[in-house]
Coordinates of C-alpha atoms in Angstrom, one line a residue:
M1 CA -8.0 40.8 22.0
S2 CA -4.5 40.0 20.3
S3 CA -2.9 39.3 23.7
L4 CA -5.7 36.7 24.4
V5 CA -5.3 35.0 20.9
S6 CA -1.4 34.8 21.5
T7 CA -1.8 33.6 25.0
E8 CA -3.9 30.7 23.8
S9 CA -2.2 29.8 20.6
A10 CA 1.4 29.5 22.2
P11 CA 0.5 26.2 24.1
A12 CA -1.0 24.9 21.0
M13 CA 1.9 25.6 18.9
N14 CA 4.3 24.1 21.5
A15 CA 2.2 20.9 21.6
A16 CA 2.2 20.8 17.8
R17 CA 6.0 21.2 17.7
K18 CA 6.5 18.5 20.3
V19 CA 4.1 16.2 18.4
S20 CA 6.1 16.7 15.3
T21 CA 9.2 15.8 16.8
G22 CA 8.0 12.6 17.9
L23 CA 6.4 11.9 14.5
V24 CA 9.6 12.8 12.7
V25 CA 11.5 10.1 14.6
A26 CA 8.7 7.6 13.9
A27 CA 8.6 8.5 10.2
V28 CA 12.3 7.8 10.1
G29 CA 11.8 4.5 11.6
V30 CA 8.9 3.3 9.4
V31 CA 8.6 5.4 6.3
L32 CA 12.2 5.7 5.3
G33 CA 13.3 2.1 5.9
D34 CA 13.3 1.0 2.3
I35 CA 14.9 3.9 0.8
G36 CA 17.4 4.1 3.6
T37 CA 18.9 0.6 3.1
S38 CA 19.5 1.3 -0.8
P39 CA 23.2 2.3 -0.1
L40 CA 23.8 -1.5 0.6
Y41 CA 23.4 -2.5 -3.0
A42 CA 22.5 0.6 -5.2
F43 CA 25.8 2.4 -5.9
K44 CA 27.9 -0.9 -6.6
E45 CA 25.2 -2.2 -9.0
I46 CA 25.7 0.6 -11.5
F47 CA 29.4 -0.7 -11.9
I48 CA 28.8 -4.3 -11.6
G49 CA 25.4 -4.7 -13.1
G50 CA 26.9 -5.3 -16.7
Y51 CA 26.0 -1.8 -18.0
G52 CA 29.6 -1.2 -19.2
V53 CA 30.4 1.6 -16.7
T54 CA 34.1 1.6 -15.9
V55 CA 35.7 2.7 -12.6
S56 CA 37.4 6.0 -13.3
P57 CA 37.2 9.5 -11.5
D58 CA 35.1 10.9 -14.4
S59 CA 32.6 8.0 -14.3
I60 CA 32.4 8.0 -10.6
R61 CA 31.5 11.7 -10.6
G62 CA 29.1 11.2 -13.3
V63 CA 27.2 8.5 -11.4
L64 CA 27.2 10.5 -8.1
S65 CA 25.8 13.4 -10.0
L66 CA 23.2 11.3 -11.7
L67 CA 22.1 9.6 -8.4
L68 CA 22.0 13.0 -6.6
W69 CA 19.7 14.8 -9.2
S70 CA 17.5 11.9 -9.8
M71 CA 17.0 11.7 -6.0
I72 CA 16.2 15.4 -5.8
W73 CA 13.8 15.4 -8.9
V74 CA 11.9 12.2 -8.1
V75 CA 11.9 12.0 -4.3
S76 CA 12.2 15.5 -3.2
V77 CA 10.3 17.5 -5.9
K78 CA 7.9 15.0 -7.2
Y79 CA 6.9 13.1 -4.0
V80 CA 7.8 15.2 -1.0
M81 CA 6.7 18.6 -2.6
L82 CA 3.9 17.5 -4.8
V83 CA 2.4 14.1 -4.4
T84 CA 2.1 14.1 -0.6
R85 CA -0.2 17.2 -1.0
A86 CA -2.7 14.9 -2.8
D87 CA -4.2 13.3 0.3
N88 CA -7.7 11.7 0.5
Q89 CA -8.7 13.2 4.0
G90 CA -5.1 12.6 5.1
E91 CA -4.5 9.2 3.6
G92 CA -2.1 8.4 0.7
G93 CA -1.2 5.5 -1.5
V94 CA -2.3 4.4 -5.0
L95 CA -5.7 3.3 -4.1
S96 CA -6.6 6.4 -2.1
L97 CA -5.2 8.5 -5.1
M98 CA -7.4 6.5 -7.4
A99 CA -10.4 7.0 -5.1
L100 CA -9.7 10.8 -5.1
A101 CA -9.3 11.0 -8.8
R102 CA -12.6 9.1 -9.5
R103 CA -14.7 11.9 -8.1
Y104 CA -14.0 13.9 -11.2
V105 CA -14.8 11.2 -13.8
K106 CA -18.5 10.2 -14.6
P107 CA -19.5 6.7 -13.6
G108 CA -19.9 4.2 -16.3
T109 CA -17.4 5.9 -18.7
R110 CA -14.2 4.4 -20.3
R111 CA -12.2 7.1 -18.4
R112 CA -13.6 5.8 -15.1
G113 CA -12.8 2.3 -16.1
L114 CA -9.2 3.3 -17.0
L115 CA -8.8 4.9 -13.6
V116 CA -9.8 1.8 -11.8
T117 CA -7.6 -0.5 -14.0
L118 CA -4.5 1.9 -13.2
G119 CA -5.3 1.9 -9.5
L120 CA -5.5 -1.9 -9.5
L121 CA -2.5 -2.2 -11.5
G122 CA -0.5 0.2 -9.3
A123 CA -1.5 -1.8 -6.2
A124 CA -0.7 -5.1 -7.9
L125 CA 2.8 -3.8 -8.6
L126 CA 3.1 -2.8 -4.9
Y127 CA 2.6 -6.3 -3.8
G128 CA 5.6 -7.3 -5.9
D129 CA 7.5 -4.7 -4.1
S130 CA 6.6 -6.0 -0.8
M131 CA 8.0 -9.5 -1.8
I132 CA 11.2 -8.1 -3.5
T133 CA 12.3 -5.6 -0.8
P134 CA 12.7 -8.0 2.1
A135 CA 14.5 -10.5 0.0
V136 CA 17.1 -8.1 -1.5
S137 CA 17.4 -6.1 1.6
V138 CA 18.1 -8.9 3.9
L139 CA 20.5 -10.7 1.4
S140 CA 22.5 -7.6 0.9
S141 CA 23.1 -7.1 4.7
I142 CA 24.1 -10.6 5.4
E143 CA 26.4 -10.5 2.5
G144 CA 28.6 -8.2 4.5
L145 CA 29.5 -11.2 6.6
E146 CA 31.5 -12.6 3.7
L147 CA 34.1 -9.7 4.2
A148 CA 34.8 -10.6 8.0
Y149 CA 34.3 -14.3 7.6
P150 CA 34.8 -15.7 4.1
H151 CA 34.1 -19.3 5.2
L152 CA 30.5 -18.0 5.8
D153 CA 29.9 -17.5 2.0
D154 CA 27.6 -20.5 1.7
K155 CA 25.7 -19.5 4.8
V156 CA 24.3 -16.3 3.4
V157 CA 21.1 -17.9 2.0
P158 CA 20.3 -20.0 5.1
I159 CA 20.8 -17.2 7.5
S160 CA 18.6 -14.9 5.4
V161 CA 15.9 -17.6 5.2
V162 CA 16.0 -17.8 9.0
I163 CA 15.8 -14.0 9.5
I164 CA 12.7 -13.9 7.0
L165 CA 10.9 -16.8 8.7
G166 CA 11.4 -15.0 12.1
L167 CA 10.3 -11.6 10.8
F168 CA 6.9 -13.0 9.3
T169 CA 6.2 -15.2 12.3
L170 CA 6.4 -12.2 14.6
Q171 CA 3.9 -10.2 12.5
R172 CA 1.0 -11.7 14.4
F173 CA 2.2 -9.8 17.5
G174 CA 2.0 -6.6 16.0
T175 CA 4.4 -3.5 15.6
E176 CA 3.1 -1.7 18.6
R177 CA 5.9 -2.7 20.9
I178 CA 8.8 -3.1 18.4
G179 CA 7.7 -0.1 16.7
K180 CA 8.9 2.1 19.5
L181 CA 12.5 0.9 18.6
F182 CA 12.3 1.6 14.9
G183 CA 13.0 5.4 15.2
P184 CA 16.0 5.1 17.4
V185 CA 17.5 2.3 15.3
M186 CA 17.0 4.0 12.1
L187 CA 18.2 7.2 13.4
L188 CA 21.3 5.5 14.5
W189 CA 21.5 3.9 11.0
F190 CA 21.1 7.2 9.1
L191 CA 23.8 8.8 11.5
T192 CA 26.2 5.9 10.7
L193 CA 25.6 6.3 6.8
G194 CA 26.5 10.0 7.2
V195 CA 29.5 9.6 9.3
L196 CA 31.0 6.8 7.2
G197 CA 30.3 8.9 4.0
L198 CA 31.8 12.1 5.5
I199 CA 35.0 10.3 6.6
N200 CA 35.6 8.9 3.2
I201 CA 34.7 12.3 1.5
L202 CA 37.5 13.9 3.5
K203 CA 39.9 11.5 1.9
A204 CA 38.9 12.3 -1.6
P205 CA 37.0 15.7 -1.6
A206 CA 37.1 16.0 -5.2
V207 CA 34.0 13.8 -5.5
L208 CA 32.0 16.9 -4.3
E209 CA 32.3 18.2 -7.8
A210 CA 29.6 15.8 -8.8
V211 CA 27.1 18.2 -7.1
N212 CA 27.3 20.0 -10.5
P213 CA 24.6 18.6 -12.7
W214 CA 26.8 18.9 -15.6
W215 CA 28.7 15.8 -14.7
A216 CA 25.4 13.8 -15.0
L217 CA 25.0 15.2 -18.5
T218 CA 28.5 14.5 -19.5
F219 CA 28.4 10.9 -18.0
F220 CA 26.6 9.6 -21.0
H221 CA 29.3 11.2 -23.3
H222 CA 32.0 9.5 -21.5
N223 CA 30.1 6.3 -21.5
P224 CA 28.5 6.0 -24.9
G225 CA 27.6 2.3 -24.7
V226 CA 25.5 2.8 -21.5
G227 CA 22.6 4.5 -22.9
I228 CA 19.1 4.5 -21.0
T229 CA 19.7 1.0 -19.5
V230 CA 21.8 2.5 -16.6
F231 CA 18.5 4.2 -15.4
S232 CA 17.5 0.6 -14.2
A233 CA 20.3 0.7 -11.5
V234 CA 19.5 4.5 -10.7
T235 CA 16.0 3.1 -9.7
L236 CA 17.6 1.3 -6.7
V237 CA 18.3 4.7 -5.1
L238 CA 14.6 5.7 -5.5
T239 CA 13.1 2.7 -4.0
G240 CA 10.9 3.5 -1.1
A241 CA 9.6 6.8 -2.6
E242 CA 6.2 5.4 -2.8
A243 CA 6.3 4.6 0.9
L244 CA 6.5 8.4 1.5
Y245 CA 3.0 8.7 0.0
A246 CA 1.6 5.5 1.2
D247 CA 2.3 5.9 4.8
L248 CA 1.0 9.6 4.8
G249 CA -1.9 8.9 6.9
H250 CA 0.1 7.3 9.6
F251 CA 2.4 10.3 10.1
G252 CA 1.2 13.4 8.3
R253 CA 3.0 15.3 5.6
P254 CA 4.9 17.6 7.8
A255 CA 6.6 14.8 9.7
I256 CA 7.6 12.9 6.5
I257 CA 8.9 16.3 4.9
R258 CA 11.1 16.8 7.9
A259 CA 12.2 13.3 8.3
W260 CA 13.3 13.2 4.7
T261 CA 14.8 16.6 4.5
W262 CA 16.6 16.7 7.8
V263 CA 17.7 13.1 8.3
A264 CA 17.4 10.7 5.4
M265 CA 18.5 12.8 2.4
P266 CA 21.6 14.3 3.9
A267 CA 22.7 10.9 5.2
L268 CA 22.1 9.2 2.0
I269 CA 23.9 11.8 -0.2
L270 CA 26.9 11.6 2.2
N271 CA 27.1 7.9 2.0
Y272 CA 26.8 7.6 -1.8
F273 CA 29.4 10.4 -2.2
G274 CA 31.6 8.4 0.4
Q275 CA 31.2 5.3 -1.6
G276 CA 32.4 7.2 -4.6
A277 CA 35.3 8.6 -2.7
L278 CA 36.4 5.1 -1.6
L279 CA 36.3 3.9 -5.2
T280 CA 38.3 6.8 -6.4
I281 CA 41.1 5.8 -4.0
N282 CA 40.7 2.1 -4.2
G283 CA 39.0 0.4 -7.2
D284 CA 39.1 -3.0 -5.5
A285 CA 36.6 -1.9 -3.2
L286 CA 34.0 -2.4 -5.8
R287 CA 33.0 -5.8 -4.5
N288 CA 31.3 -4.2 -1.5
P289 CA 32.0 -0.5 -1.1
F290 CA 29.4 0.0 1.6
F291 CA 31.0 -2.3 4.1
L292 CA 34.5 -1.6 3.0
M293 CA 34.1 2.1 4.0
A294 CA 34.1 1.1 7.6
P295 CA 37.3 0.0 9.4
D296 CA 37.9 -3.6 10.2
W297 CA 36.9 -3.4 13.8
L298 CA 33.5 -1.9 12.8
L299 CA 32.6 -4.3 10.3
L300 CA 30.8 -6.8 12.4
P301 CA 28.7 -4.2 14.4
L302 CA 27.9 -2.6 10.9
V303 CA 26.6 -5.9 9.6
I304 CA 24.5 -6.3 12.7
L305 CA 23.0 -2.7 12.4
A306 CA 22.5 -3.2 8.7
S307 CA 20.6 -6.3 9.4
M308 CA 18.3 -4.7 12.0
A309 CA 17.9 -1.7 9.3
T310 CA 16.7 -4.2 6.7
V311 CA 14.5 -5.9 9.0
I312 CA 12.8 -2.6 9.7
A313 CA 12.7 -1.7 6.0
S314 CA 11.0 -5.2 5.3
Q315 CA 8.4 -4.4 8.2
A316 CA 7.5 -1.2 6.5
V317 CA 6.5 -2.9 3.2
I318 CA 4.9 -5.7 4.9
T319 CA 2.8 -3.3 6.8
A320 CA 2.0 -1.4 3.6
A321 CA 0.8 -4.7 2.1
F322 CA -1.6 -5.3 5.0
S323 CA -2.8 -1.7 4.7
L324 CA -3.1 -1.9 0.9
T325 CA -5.1 -5.1 1.1
Q326 CA -7.4 -3.6 3.7
Q327 CA -8.2 -0.8 1.3
A328 CA -8.8 -3.2 -1.6
V329 CA -11.2 -5.3 0.6
R330 CA -13.2 -2.2 1.6
L331 CA -13.4 -0.8 -1.8
G332 CA -14.6 -4.2 -3.2
Y333 CA -11.6 -5.3 -5.1
L334 CA -10.8 -8.3 -3.1
P335 CA -12.9 -10.8 -1.1
R336 CA -13.2 -10.3 2.7
L337 CA -10.2 -11.6 4.5
R338 CA -9.5 -11.9 8.2
I339 CA -8.1 -8.6 9.7
R340 CA -6.9 -8.6 13.2
H341 CA -6.2 -5.3 15.0
T342 CA -3.0 -5.5 16.9
S343 CA -3.2 -2.3 18.8
N344 CA -5.8 -0.9 21.1
H345 CA -4.7 2.8 20.2
A346 CA -3.8 2.7 16.4
M347 CA -6.3 1.5 14.1
S348 CA -3.9 1.2 11.2
Q349 CA -1.9 -1.5 13.0
I350 CA -3.4 -4.7 11.5
Y351 CA -2.4 -8.3 10.9
M352 CA -3.8 -10.2 7.9
P353 CA -2.7 -13.9 8.1
A354 CA -3.5 -14.8 4.5
V355 CA -1.4 -11.7 3.3
N356 CA 1.3 -12.3 5.6
W357 CA 1.8 -16.1 4.7
T358 CA 1.6 -15.4 0.9
V359 CA 4.1 -12.6 1.1
M360 CA 6.4 -14.9 3.2
V361 CA 6.4 -17.7 0.6
G362 CA 7.1 -15.2 -2.2
V363 CA 10.1 -13.8 -0.3
L364 CA 11.4 -17.2 0.5
L365 CA 11.1 -18.2 -3.2
L366 CA 12.9 -15.2 -4.4
I367 CA 15.8 -15.7 -1.8
T368 CA 16.1 -19.4 -2.9
L369 CA 16.0 -18.6 -6.7
F370 CA 18.2 -15.7 -6.9
Q371 CA 20.7 -16.6 -4.1
S372 CA 22.3 -12.9 -4.1
S373 CA 21.2 -9.3 -3.8
A374 CA 23.1 -8.4 -7.2
R375 CA 20.9 -10.9 -9.1
L376 CA 17.8 -9.8 -7.3
A377 CA 18.5 -6.1 -8.1
A378 CA 17.5 -6.5 -11.7
A379 CA 14.0 -7.6 -10.5
Y380 CA 13.5 -4.5 -8.3
G381 CA 12.9 -1.7 -10.6
V382 CA 9.9 -2.8 -12.6
A383 CA 7.6 -2.7 -9.7
V384 CA 8.8 0.6 -8.2
T385 CA 8.8 2.5 -11.5
G386 CA 5.5 1.0 -12.7
T387 CA 4.0 2.4 -9.7
M388 CA 5.7 5.8 -10.2
V389 CA 4.3 6.0 -13.7
I390 CA 0.7 5.2 -12.6
T391 CA 1.0 7.8 -9.8
S392 CA 2.0 10.5 -12.3
C393 CA -0.8 9.6 -14.7
L394 CA -3.4 9.9 -11.7
M395 CA -1.9 13.2 -10.7
V396 CA -2.9 14.8 -13.9
L397 CA -6.5 14.8 -12.7
I398 CA -5.6 15.8 -9.3
V399 CA -3.4 18.8 -10.5
L400 CA -6.0 20.0 -13.0
K401 CA -9.4 19.1 -11.4
H402 CA -8.9 18.7 -7.7
W403 CA -6.3 21.7 -7.2
R404 CA -7.6 23.5 -10.3
W405 CA -4.2 24.6 -11.5
P406 CA -4.1 26.3 -14.8
I407 CA -3.2 23.9 -17.5
W408 CA -0.3 25.8 -18.7
C409 CA 1.3 25.4 -15.2
G410 CA 0.1 22.0 -14.0
L411 CA 0.3 19.9 -17.1
P412 CA 4.0 20.7 -18.1
L413 CA 5.0 19.9 -14.5
V414 CA 3.2 16.5 -14.5
L415 CA 4.5 15.8 -18.0
A416 CA 8.0 16.4 -17.0
F417 CA 7.5 13.8 -14.0
L418 CA 6.0 11.4 -16.4
V419 CA 8.9 11.6 -18.9
V420 CA 11.5 10.6 -16.2
D421 CA 9.2 7.9 -14.9
V422 CA 8.5 6.4 -18.3
A423 CA 12.3 6.6 -19.0
L424 CA 13.2 4.7 -15.6
F425 CA 10.3 2.2 -16.4
Y426 CA 11.5 1.5 -20.0
A427 CA 15.2 1.1 -18.7
N428 CA 14.1 -1.6 -16.2
L429 CA 12.1 -3.4 -18.9
T430 CA 15.4 -4.1 -20.6
K431 CA 16.0 -6.5 -17.8
F432 CA 12.8 -8.3 -18.2
F433 CA 14.5 -11.7 -19.1
H434 CA 17.1 -11.1 -16.3
G435 CA 14.8 -11.1 -13.4
G436 CA 12.6 -8.1 -14.3
A437 CA 9.7 -10.6 -15.3
V438 CA 9.4 -11.4 -11.6
P439 CA 7.5 -8.3 -10.3
V440 CA 5.6 -8.2 -13.6
V441 CA 4.3 -11.9 -13.1
I442 CA 3.5 -11.1 -9.5
A443 CA 1.5 -7.9 -10.5
I444 CA -0.3 -9.8 -13.3
V445 CA -1.4 -12.5 -10.8
V446 CA -2.7 -9.8 -8.4
F447 CA -4.3 -7.8 -10.9
I448 CA -6.2 -10.7 -12.4
T449 CA -7.3 -11.7 -9.1
M450 CA -8.6 -8.2 -8.1
D451 CA -10.2 -7.7 -11.5
T452 CA -11.9 -11.1 -11.6
W453 CA -13.4 -10.4 -8.1
R454 CA -14.6 -7.0 -9.2
R455 CA -16.1 -8.3 -12.4
G456 CA -17.6 -11.3 -10.6
R457 CA -19.4 -9.1 -7.9
M458 CA -20.7 -6.7 -10.5
R459 CA -22.3 -9.9 -12.4
L460 CA -23.6 -11.2 -9.1
E461 CA -25.3 -8.0 -8.2
R462 CA -26.9 -7.7 -11.6
A463 CA -28.1 -11.3 -11.4
Q464 CA -29.7 -10.6 -8.1
Q465 CA -31.5 -7.6 -9.4
D466 CA -33.2 -9.5 -12.2
G467 CA -36.7 -10.4 -11.1
E468 CA -36.2 -8.9 -7.7
P469 CA -39.4 -7.0 -6.4
S470 CA -38.9 -3.5 -5.4
M471 CA -39.3 -2.7 -1.7
D472 CA -42.4 -0.7 -2.4
E473 CA -44.0 -3.7 -4.0
L474 CA -43.0 -5.9 -0.9
I475 CA -44.5 -3.2 1.5
H476 CA -47.7 -3.3 -0.5
A477 CA -47.9 -7.0 -0.3
L478 CA -47.3 -7.0 3.4
K479 CA -50.3 -4.5 3.7
Q480 CA -52.5 -6.6 1.4
H481 CA -51.5 -10.0 3.0
P482 CA -50.0 -9.4 6.4
P483 CA -48.0 -12.4 7.6
A484 CA -47.9 -13.7 11.2
R485 CA -45.8 -11.3 13.3
I486 CA -43.5 -12.3 16.2
K487 CA -42.0 -10.2 18.9
G488 CA -38.6 -8.7 18.5
C489 CA -36.4 -7.0 16.0
A490 CA -34.8 -8.7 12.9
I491 CA -32.0 -7.0 11.2
Y492 CA -31.5 -8.1 7.5
L493 CA -28.2 -7.3 5.7
C494 CA -28.8 -5.9 2.2
G495 CA -26.1 -5.5 -0.3
R496 CA -27.7 -2.4 -2.0
F497 CA -29.2 0.4 -0.3
N498 CA -32.2 0.5 -2.5
G499 CA -32.5 -3.3 -2.9
T500 CA -34.7 -6.1 -1.2
P501 CA -32.7 -8.7 0.8
S502 CA -33.0 -12.1 -0.4
A503 CA -32.9 -13.5 3.0
L504 CA -36.0 -11.5 3.7
R505 CA -37.7 -12.7 0.6
Q506 CA -37.0 -16.4 1.3
N507 CA -38.0 -16.1 4.9
L508 CA -41.5 -14.8 3.9
E509 CA -41.8 -17.3 1.2
F510 CA -40.9 -20.3 3.2
N511 CA -41.6 -19.5 6.8
K512 CA -44.6 -17.0 6.5
V513 CA -43.5 -15.1 9.4
L514 CA -41.9 -11.6 10.2
H515 CA -40.7 -10.0 13.2
E516 CA -42.5 -6.9 14.7
Q517 CA -39.6 -4.6 13.9
V518 CA -37.5 -5.1 10.7
L519 CA -34.5 -3.3 9.9
L520 CA -33.0 -3.5 6.3
L521 CA -29.2 -2.7 6.9
T522 CA -26.9 -1.7 4.1
V523 CA -23.1 -1.2 4.8
I524 CA -21.5 1.1 2.2
T525 CA -17.8 1.8 2.0
D526 CA -17.3 5.4 0.7
E527 CA -14.3 6.4 -1.2
V528 CA -12.8 8.3 1.6
P529 CA -10.5 7.0 4.5
H530 CA -12.8 8.0 7.3
V531 CA -16.4 9.0 7.7
P532 CA -17.4 11.7 10.4
A533 CA -19.8 10.5 13.2
D534 CA -22.5 12.8 12.0
R535 CA -22.6 11.2 8.6
R536 CA -22.2 7.6 9.8
C537 CA -26.0 6.6 9.4
E538 CA -29.2 7.4 7.2
A539 CA -32.6 6.0 8.4
R540 CA -35.9 6.0 6.6
Y541 CA -39.2 4.3 7.7
L542 CA -40.9 2.4 4.9
G543 CA -44.1 1.1 6.6
S544 CA -45.4 -1.9 8.0
G545 CA -42.8 -1.9 10.8
V546 CA -40.1 -2.1 8.1
S547 CA -37.2 0.6 8.3
R548 CA -34.1 1.0 6.1
L549 CA -30.7 2.0 7.5
V550 CA -27.6 2.8 5.6
L551 CA -24.2 2.7 7.6
H552 CA -21.2 4.6 6.1
F553 CA -17.7 3.5 6.6
G554 CA -14.4 4.9 5.3
F555 CA -12.0 2.3 3.5
M556 CA -9.6 2.5 6.4
E557 CA -12.0 2.0 9.2
C558 CA -13.0 -1.1 10.9
T559 CA -16.5 -2.1 9.9
D560 CA -18.0 -3.2 13.4
V561 CA -21.5 -2.9 12.6
P562 CA -23.0 -3.5 16.1
L563 CA -20.8 -0.8 17.6
A564 CA -21.8 1.6 14.8
L565 CA -25.5 0.9 15.7
K566 CA -24.9 1.5 19.5
E567 CA -23.4 4.9 18.5
C568 CA -26.4 5.9 16.2
H569 CA -28.8 6.5 18.9
S570 CA -31.1 8.8 16.7
C571 CA -31.3 6.3 13.9
V572 CA -32.1 3.1 15.7
A573 CA -33.7 4.2 19.0
G574 CA -35.0 1.1 21.0
I575 CA -32.9 -1.4 19.1
D576 CA -30.4 -3.5 20.9
P577 CA -27.9 -4.9 18.4
D578 CA -27.0 -7.7 20.9
K579 CA -30.5 -8.9 21.3
A580 CA -31.8 -8.6 17.7
S581 CA -31.8 -11.4 15.2
W582 CA -29.5 -11.1 12.4
F583 CA -30.4 -12.5 8.9
V584 CA -27.8 -12.9 6.4
G585 CA -28.1 -13.9 2.8
R586 CA -25.5 -16.5 1.5
E587 CA -25.7 -16.7 -2.3
V588 CA -24.0 -19.6 -4.3
P589 CA -22.9 -18.2 -7.6
L590 CA -23.4 -20.6 -10.6
C591 CA -21.6 -19.4 -13.7
Q592 CA -22.7 -19.7 -17.3
N593 CA -21.6 -18.3 -20.7
G594 CA -20.1 -14.8 -20.4
I595 CA -17.0 -15.3 -18.3
L596 CA -14.1 -17.3 -19.3
H597 CA -13.9 -20.7 -17.7
W598 CA -10.8 -20.0 -15.8
Q599 CA -12.4 -16.8 -14.3
Q600 CA -15.4 -18.8 -13.4
W601 CA -13.3 -21.0 -11.4
L602 CA -11.3 -18.3 -9.7
F603 CA -14.3 -16.2 -8.8
Q604 CA -16.1 -19.4 -7.4
L605 CA -12.9 -20.2 -5.5
M606 CA -12.5 -16.8 -3.9
F607 CA -16.2 -16.6 -3.2
R608 CA -16.3 -19.9 -1.3
N609 CA -13.3 -19.0 0.7
A610 CA -14.2 -15.2 1.5
R611 CA -14.9 -14.3 5.0
S612 CA -18.5 -14.4 5.9
P613 CA -20.3 -11.1 6.6
A614 CA -21.0 -12.1 10.1
R615 CA -17.4 -12.2 11.0
A616 CA -16.4 -9.3 8.8
F617 CA -19.0 -7.1 10.5
N618 CA -18.5 -8.4 13.9
L619 CA -22.1 -9.6 14.3
P620 CA -23.0 -11.1 17.7
S621 CA -22.3 -14.8 17.7
G622 CA -25.2 -17.2 18.2
R623 CA -27.8 -14.6 16.9
V624 CA -27.0 -14.9 13.2
V625 CA -29.1 -16.9 10.7
E626 CA -27.7 -17.6 7.2
I627 CA -30.3 -18.1 4.3
G628 CA -28.8 -19.3 1.2
G629 CA -29.9 -19.3 -2.5
Q630 CA -28.4 -20.0 -5.9
V631 CA -27.7 -17.3 -8.3
M632 CA -27.0 -18.0 -11.9
L633 CA -24.4 -15.4 -13.3

């Protein structure tokens, strides 16, 4: 028996190992792009960012020790070892974490409302990150041209703008083809980081003393005027940590852990220590220590490679913005938007035109306003650290309720993470009037948009329920006064699984006719990424030829309703979605007292421009009838 098991399990183990190797390379290319480009600007920002840190051997060792142990604690311990374990059926990200935590809080309570607020705020901050990352990354890479070609000083911004325009224009073609190049390019990038760092460390090996955490503790003693504000620059080393969790569903936890442990972390540590070694030897290299680590003949190729790496890093956060928006739409926090799938194999590869052009405009404005990566670095930290704080807050429920850790073990650990996160967030708030307000403003705008849509939809649903007859009353009326019946099947979309479609009521009231087969269809997005096939549909016969059907989708799935109906043979036997008549209610909200005037205007604007259910659910063209009505909120 044991020989049979070992014979069958060996190929499976080898296949898993082969898959893991490929996933590690892919994770290096997509997940680690953001944090992998931090050496371009993070280390020098500590010395030139106005914190009062002087360039001396002791200060350099203290900074390196602070960067090293911040990276170990926040990225390796918190995210890689703990947070990535909090998957929602394999998916990660702040909205997935919120959906997972909500299971342990009763609906309608203040705690549940607080969880929703935290989740929406975390998502809003990530939108700010998706605009700042491409701007600061591309600017920092192109600034390397100034060293080789000083006369191109005034061309940095125009070149960066051209690269950004090209990057966002290519989004509509998808990342399936160019994504295959991401892994090898980023592997070369991390190899270059490590080699350049190692060469410079060998010139001044004394910087390796910074591995001792005592140097991080004595750094503040040697720099008494620095205080906690230096953490705002340390944050730049940690940018991209959320991507390790947000892209969990694309690559899986083992691949991400190996990509970070084997490739990214060693290369980053070597490079930061190499920059420190260079400054120990030559303090004038502070103007751009990353590029000055390389010999003159390698400068131009390094600028080209850095530009490619920053484009890849930008691609990662742009893709994350698409994925985040899709989750928000599915969970009911944003109106329906056009979503185009760019791959026949990977459902996660999507393109959203509205999000793409909005983020592009934001990136171009940031590049034009700030002009340099040093100025823009001040705006970087608030979005990142704010999301870190929210993640730690949500992890309290996950650790204590979902994993059922003892409170004496789980709570102190999460609180330790939270203390560091709050310190980083507070340090970045000190730069609020020096660029830090940018991500806050972006987050506020996004949060207000999502919260207004959520509240408006709740009011709209409550208004529709007022005076709405129950389905039992309608079935009884059909039996007492049967209307004229015509051949065929009519499918009515119903927003609530126990409600009566307004289109059905109005069709009976005005046309006095009903199809022989009537199907009341409700589409529900569950708070899980994917719904198994055996739980896709629920069907119940109500009487008088009327049946109710509920289709369940995950918030990461494509809501192709006709395709789902064709797969649900047991629930809808004899019904052809391509030949049925589809009836969709189209409400027109009329606002009154109860919502602020600007929220009325904003909700109505979003409602008018929301994608129609016919397109969002991929209903067959030419067979959809929309019946409208006014609803007073």
